[in-house]
Amino acid sequence: MAFDVIVIGLGGMGSAAAYHLAARGQRVLGLEKFGPAHDRGSSHGGSRIIRQSYFEDPAYVPLLLRAYELWERLARDSGRDVYRLTGGLFIGPPDSLTVAGSLRASRQWDLPHELLDEHEIRARFPNFTPDPGDIALYEDKAGFARPELTVQAHLDLAGSAGATLRFGEEVAGWSATPDGVTVRTAAGVYTAGQLVICPGAWAPQLLAQFGIPITVERQVLYWLDPIGGTAAFEDHPIFIDEDSSGIQSYGFPAIDGPRGGVKVAFFRKGVECTPETIDRTVGDREIHEMRTRAAELIPRLDGPCLHSATCMYSNTPDQHFVIARHPDSVNVTVACGFSGHGFKFVPVVGEILADLALSGATAHPISLFDPRRLVTA
């Protein structure tokens, strides 16, 4: 069978790209090393924060506004609860990145928000005990996405639109010429007019010739059993808290029933690894550190850890994404280096990748993601 576009990697970004391309009538082949919606990379763990008051950079906000439209469309078209709005509380010292950056984005893009002082945080959200002098930005449109449901929804819709999706088929190599692309796996050799590469933590291997510096980090997710049960956490905002030393932690409502616990984690507090060397075992010291920090902010979270899991961040030096056509090939488009904050953009990244693969350009603002900023001569 002849293909128009091959997509390597069917995690968050690749599954969305396969869907958007197939929905535009393209003959799509998707290749994935593992099974559908797997837990070996970065698109798992039950929940991912979505928010618009974006402290990383206000330049992301237009993409988030479009992503929210596409989250709603995905939920409708798939019939799955791929996302939920719960409100979001972003806590820290007034000059912290979490608070000041969220406020800057909110004001620049006229996003609805509230500023709460320490006493107002405690009054409205009694689970929280912020540090003296902390304030919070509250965003009503924040919430969470379900990564496994999202990936599966995009895969199902891509398949319904005619995409051929192959799982358990690892890519051994690829090449491109002005006439098209060739991809090799143990099962065969495939050709197409265009190639979209969404390699996640495997970017350093698959994209070595690009010279894009990406560091893979092991991150840990924890599900704590609240003292007194999960009832007080069911109608609860997502949160990001930054302490006086600049360490961020985050958490979610209780979304998986009475025995599902409350998911919390540190943000950017990982150790360097590779997909082959990552330690999937979470140690007692790590659990103790997370429980201690969680209980400082929310005393009721000083309960046992029900379970934990690891995932991987693929970080660029400036923690901004890489989304671009290959500078030397009109046939290859790349999306990688999402640096631990990419999943909320999954639907719009899929749209962008379809644009780039089919026309070489997109109306979305993606100049921030040009890989040439990272490549040294």
C-alpha positions in Angstrom: 0.0 0.0 0.0 1.3 3.5 -0.9 1.3 6.1 1.9 1.2 9.9 1.8 2.6 10.4 5.3 4.4 8.2 7.8 4.2 9.1 11.4 6.9 7.7 13.7 5.8 7.5 17.3 2.2 7.3 18.3 2.2 8.8 21.8 0.5 12.1 22.6 1.8 14.2 19.6 2.1 11.4 17.1 -1.4 10.0 17.7 -2.8 13.6 17.2 -0.8 14.1 14.1 -2.0 10.8 12.6 -5.6 11.8 13.3 -5.4 15.3 11.8 -3.6 14.0 8.7 -6.0 11.1 8.2 -9.0 13.5 8.7 -7.6 15.6 5.9 -7.8 12.6 3.5 -4.1 11.6 3.7 -3.0 7.9 3.5 -1.3 7.7 6.8 1.0 5.0 8.3 1.7 5.2 12.0 4.5 3.3 13.6 4.9 2.7 17.3 7.6 0.7 19.2 5.2 -0.3 22.0 1.5 -0.9 22.2 -1.3 1.7 22.0 -1.5 4.3 24.9 1.5 2.6 26.6 3.3 3.6 29.8 6.9 3.5 28.7 7.3 7.1 27.7 5.7 10.4 28.6 2.0 10.1 27.7 0.7 8.2 30.7 0.0 8.6 34.4 -3.7 9.2 34.4 -3.8 13.0 34.4 -2.0 16.0 33.0 -2.6 19.7 34.0 -4.2 22.0 31.4 -4.1 25.7 32.0 -4.1 29.0 30.1 -2.4 31.4 32.5 1.0 30.2 31.2 3.9 31.1 33.4 6.5 29.6 31.0 5.9 32.3 28.4 2.8 34.3 27.3 3.7 33.4 23.7 2.1 30.0 24.3 -1.4 31.4 25.1 -2.7 31.6 21.5 -1.9 27.9 21.1 -3.6 27.1 24.3 -6.8 28.9 23.3 -6.9 26.8 20.1 -6.0 23.6 22.1 -9.0 24.1 24.3 -11.2 24.3 21.2 -9.7 21.0 20.0 -10.0 19.4 23.4 -13.7 20.0 23.3 -13.9 18.7 19.7 -12.0 15.6 20.7 -14.3 14.9 23.6 -17.3 15.3 21.4 -16.1 13.3 18.5 -14.6 10.4 20.6 -17.3 10.3 23.2 -14.6 10.1 25.9 -14.0 12.3 28.9 -10.5 13.3 27.7 -10.4 16.5 29.8 -12.2 18.2 32.7 -12.1 21.8 34.0 -11.6 22.0 37.8 -10.1 25.4 38.3 -6.4 25.9 39.1 -4.6 27.4 42.0 -1.0 28.7 41.3 0.7 29.4 44.6 4.0 31.0 45.7 5.7 34.1 46.7 4.5 37.2 44.7 7.7 37.3 42.7 7.9 33.6 42.0 7.7 32.3 38.4 4.5 30.4 39.2 2.6 33.5 40.4 4.3 36.4 38.5 4.6 34.4 35.3 0.9 33.3 35.4 -0.2 36.9 36.2 1.9 38.3 33.3 0.3 35.9 30.8 -3.2 36.5 32.2 -2.9 40.2 31.9 -1.2 40.2 28.5 -4.0 38.1 27.0 -6.9 39.4 29.1 -7.5 35.9 30.6 -10.1 35.8 33.5 -8.3 35.3 36.8 -8.3 36.2 40.5 -5.5 37.0 42.9 -5.8 35.6 46.4 -3.7 36.4 49.5 -2.7 33.8 52.0 -5.9 34.3 54.1 -8.2 34.1 51.1 -6.5 30.9 49.9 -7.2 29.3 53.3 -10.8 30.5 53.4 -11.8 29.4 49.9 -9.6 26.2 49.7 -9.3 25.0 53.3 -7.2 22.0 52.4 -4.3 24.4 51.7 -1.9 25.9 54.2 0.3 28.3 52.1 3.5 29.7 53.5 3.3 33.1 55.2 3.3 35.8 52.5 2.3 33.5 49.7 -0.3 34.5 47.2 -2.1 32.6 44.5 -3.5 33.2 41.0 -6.8 31.3 40.5 -7.8 30.4 37.0 -11.3 29.0 36.5 -10.4 27.4 33.1 -7.6 25.2 34.4 -8.1 21.5 34.9 -6.7 18.2 33.6 -6.5 15.9 30.6 -6.5 12.2 30.6 -3.4 11.1 28.7 -4.2 7.5 28.0 -7.8 8.3 27.0 -6.5 11.1 24.8 -4.0 9.0 22.9 -6.5 6.2 22.5 -9.2 8.6 21.3 -6.8 10.1 18.6 -5.8 6.6 17.6 -9.4 5.4 17.2 -10.4 8.5 15.2 -7.3 8.1 13.0 -8.1 4.5 12.3 -11.7 5.4 11.6 -10.5 8.0 9.1 -8.4 5.3 7.3 -5.0 5.5 8.9 -2.9 2.3 9.1 -1.5 2.0 12.6 1.2 -0.6 13.4 2.2 -1.3 17.0 5.2 -3.3 18.4 7.1 -2.2 15.3 10.3 -0.3 16.2 11.9 2.0 13.6 15.4 0.9 12.7 16.2 3.9 10.5 14.9 6.4 8.0 16.1 8.5 5.1 14.8 11.3 3.0 15.4 12.5 -0.6 13.7 15.3 -2.6 11.4 12.6 -3.9 10.1 11.2 -0.6 11.1 9.3 2.5 11.9 5.7 3.4 11.4 4.1 6.8 12.9 0.8 7.8 11.6 -1.6 10.5 12.2 -5.3 11.2 8.9 -6.0 9.5 9.6 -4.1 6.3 10.5 -1.0 4.4 7.9 1.7 3.9 7.9 4.8 1.6 5.8 7.9 1.6 5.9 11.5 0.4 6.3 12.9 3.9 7.6 11.9 7.3 6.5 13.2 10.7 8.7 12.2 13.6 7.4 12.4 17.2 10.0 10.4 19.1 9.5 11.6 22.7 12.4 10.4 24.9 13.9 8.5 21.9 14.6 11.8 20.2 18.4 11.7 20.9 18.7 8.4 18.9 16.2 9.0 16.1 17.2 12.7 15.5 20.9 12.6 16.2 21.7 14.1 12.8 19.7 17.2 13.7 22.1 18.3 16.4 19.3 19.3 18.7 20.4 19.1 22.3 17.8 17.1 24.3 18.3 15.8 27.8 16.0 13.0 29.1 15.1 13.0 32.7 13.4 10.5 35.0 10.4 12.0 36.8 8.2 10.3 39.5 4.4 10.5 40.0 2.9 9.7 43.4 -0.7 8.8 44.5 -1.1 9.6 48.2 -4.0 8.4 50.4 -5.5 11.4 52.1 -6.1 11.4 55.8 -9.9 11.1 56.2 -10.4 9.8 52.7 -10.7 11.4 49.3 -14.1 13.1 49.7 -12.5 16.5 50.5 -10.5 16.3 47.3 -13.2 15.4 44.8 -14.3 18.9 44.1 -10.9 20.4 44.2 -8.7 22.5 41.9 -5.5 21.3 40.3 -2.6 23.2 41.8 1.0 24.2 41.3 3.0 25.4 44.3 6.4 27.0 44.3 8.4 27.2 47.5 10.9 29.9 48.6 13.7 28.0 47.0 12.0 27.8 43.6 11.0 24.1 43.7 7.6 23.5 42.1 5.2 20.7 43.1 1.8 20.1 41.7 -1.3 18.0 42.2 -4.8 17.0 41.1 -8.2 16.3 42.6 -9.1 12.8 43.6 -10.3 11.6 40.2 -10.1 7.8 40.5 -12.5 7.0 43.2 -12.1 6.4 47.0 -9.1 4.1 46.6 -7.4 6.1 43.8 -5.7 8.6 46.1 -4.5 12.1 45.1 -1.8 12.4 42.5 1.1 14.8 43.3 4.6 15.2 42.0 7.6 17.5 41.8 8.1 19.5 38.6 11.6 19.4 37.1 13.2 17.5 40.0 14.4 14.5 38.1 17.7 12.8 37.2 19.2 12.3 33.8 18.5 9.0 32.1 17.8 7.3 28.8 14.8 5.2 27.9 17.0 2.1 28.3 18.6 3.1 31.7 15.6 4.7 33.5 15.1 3.2 37.0 11.4 2.3 37.2 11.6 1.5 40.9 10.6 4.4 43.2 12.6 4.4 46.5 11.4 5.0 50.1 13.5 8.2 50.3 11.8 9.7 47.2 8.3 8.8 48.7 9.3 10.4 52.0 10.4 13.6 50.3 7.2 13.9 48.3 5.0 13.2 51.3 6.8 15.8 53.4 6.4 18.5 50.8 2.8 17.6 50.0 1.9 17.6 53.7 3.5 21.1 54.2 1.1 22.5 51.7 -1.9 20.2 52.3 -1.7 18.5 55.7 -4.3 16.0 54.9 -2.0 14.5 52.3 0.3 13.1 55.0 -1.0 9.6 54.3 0.6 6.6 52.8 1.7 6.4 49.2 -0.7 4.0 47.4 1.4 3.7 44.4 3.9 5.5 42.2 5.1 5.6 38.6 7.9 7.0 36.5 7.8 8.9 33.3 10.3 10.8 31.2 10.8 14.5 30.3 12.6 15.3 27.1 14.2 18.7 27.9 15.6 21.3 25.6 18.1 23.8 27.1 15.6 26.6 27.2 12.6 24.3 28.0 10.7 25.4 24.8 9.5 22.9 22.3 10.9 21.9 18.9 8.3 21.9 16.2 9.5 22.5 12.6 10.1 21.2 9.1 13.6 19.8 8.8 15.8 22.7 7.6 17.4 20.5 5.0 14.4 18.4 3.9 11.0 19.4 2.7 9.8 15.9 3.4 10.5 15.7 7.2 8.7 17.4 10.1 9.8 17.0 13.7 8.1 17.5 17.1 10.2 16.8 20.2 11.7 18.4 23.3 8.4 19.1 25.0 10.3 19.6 28.3 7.6 18.3 30.7 4.9 20.8 29.8 3.7 19.7 26.4 0.7 17.4 26.8 -1.9 20.2 27.2 -0.9 21.2 23.6 -1.4 17.7 22.1 -4.5 18.5 20.0 -3.1 21.7 18.5 0.3 20.2 17.9 -1.4 17.5 15.9 -3.0 20.2 13.8 0.3 22.1 13.4 2.1 18.9 12.3 -0.5 18.2 9.7 -0.1 21.8 8.4 3.7 21.5 8.2 3.7 18.1 6.5 1.1 19.1 3.9 2.1 22.7 3.1 5.3 23.4 4.9 3.8 26.2 6.9 1.2 26.9 9.6 -0.9 29.9 10.6 -0.2 29.0 14.3 2.6 31.0 16.0 5.5 28.6 16.3 8.6 30.7 15.8 9.5 30.1 19.5 10.0 26.4 18.6 12.5 26.8 15.7 15.3 24.3 16.4 17.9 26.6 14.8 17.9 28.5 18.1 19.5 25.5 19.8 22.0 24.3 17.2 25.5 25.8 17.5 27.7 26.1 14.5 
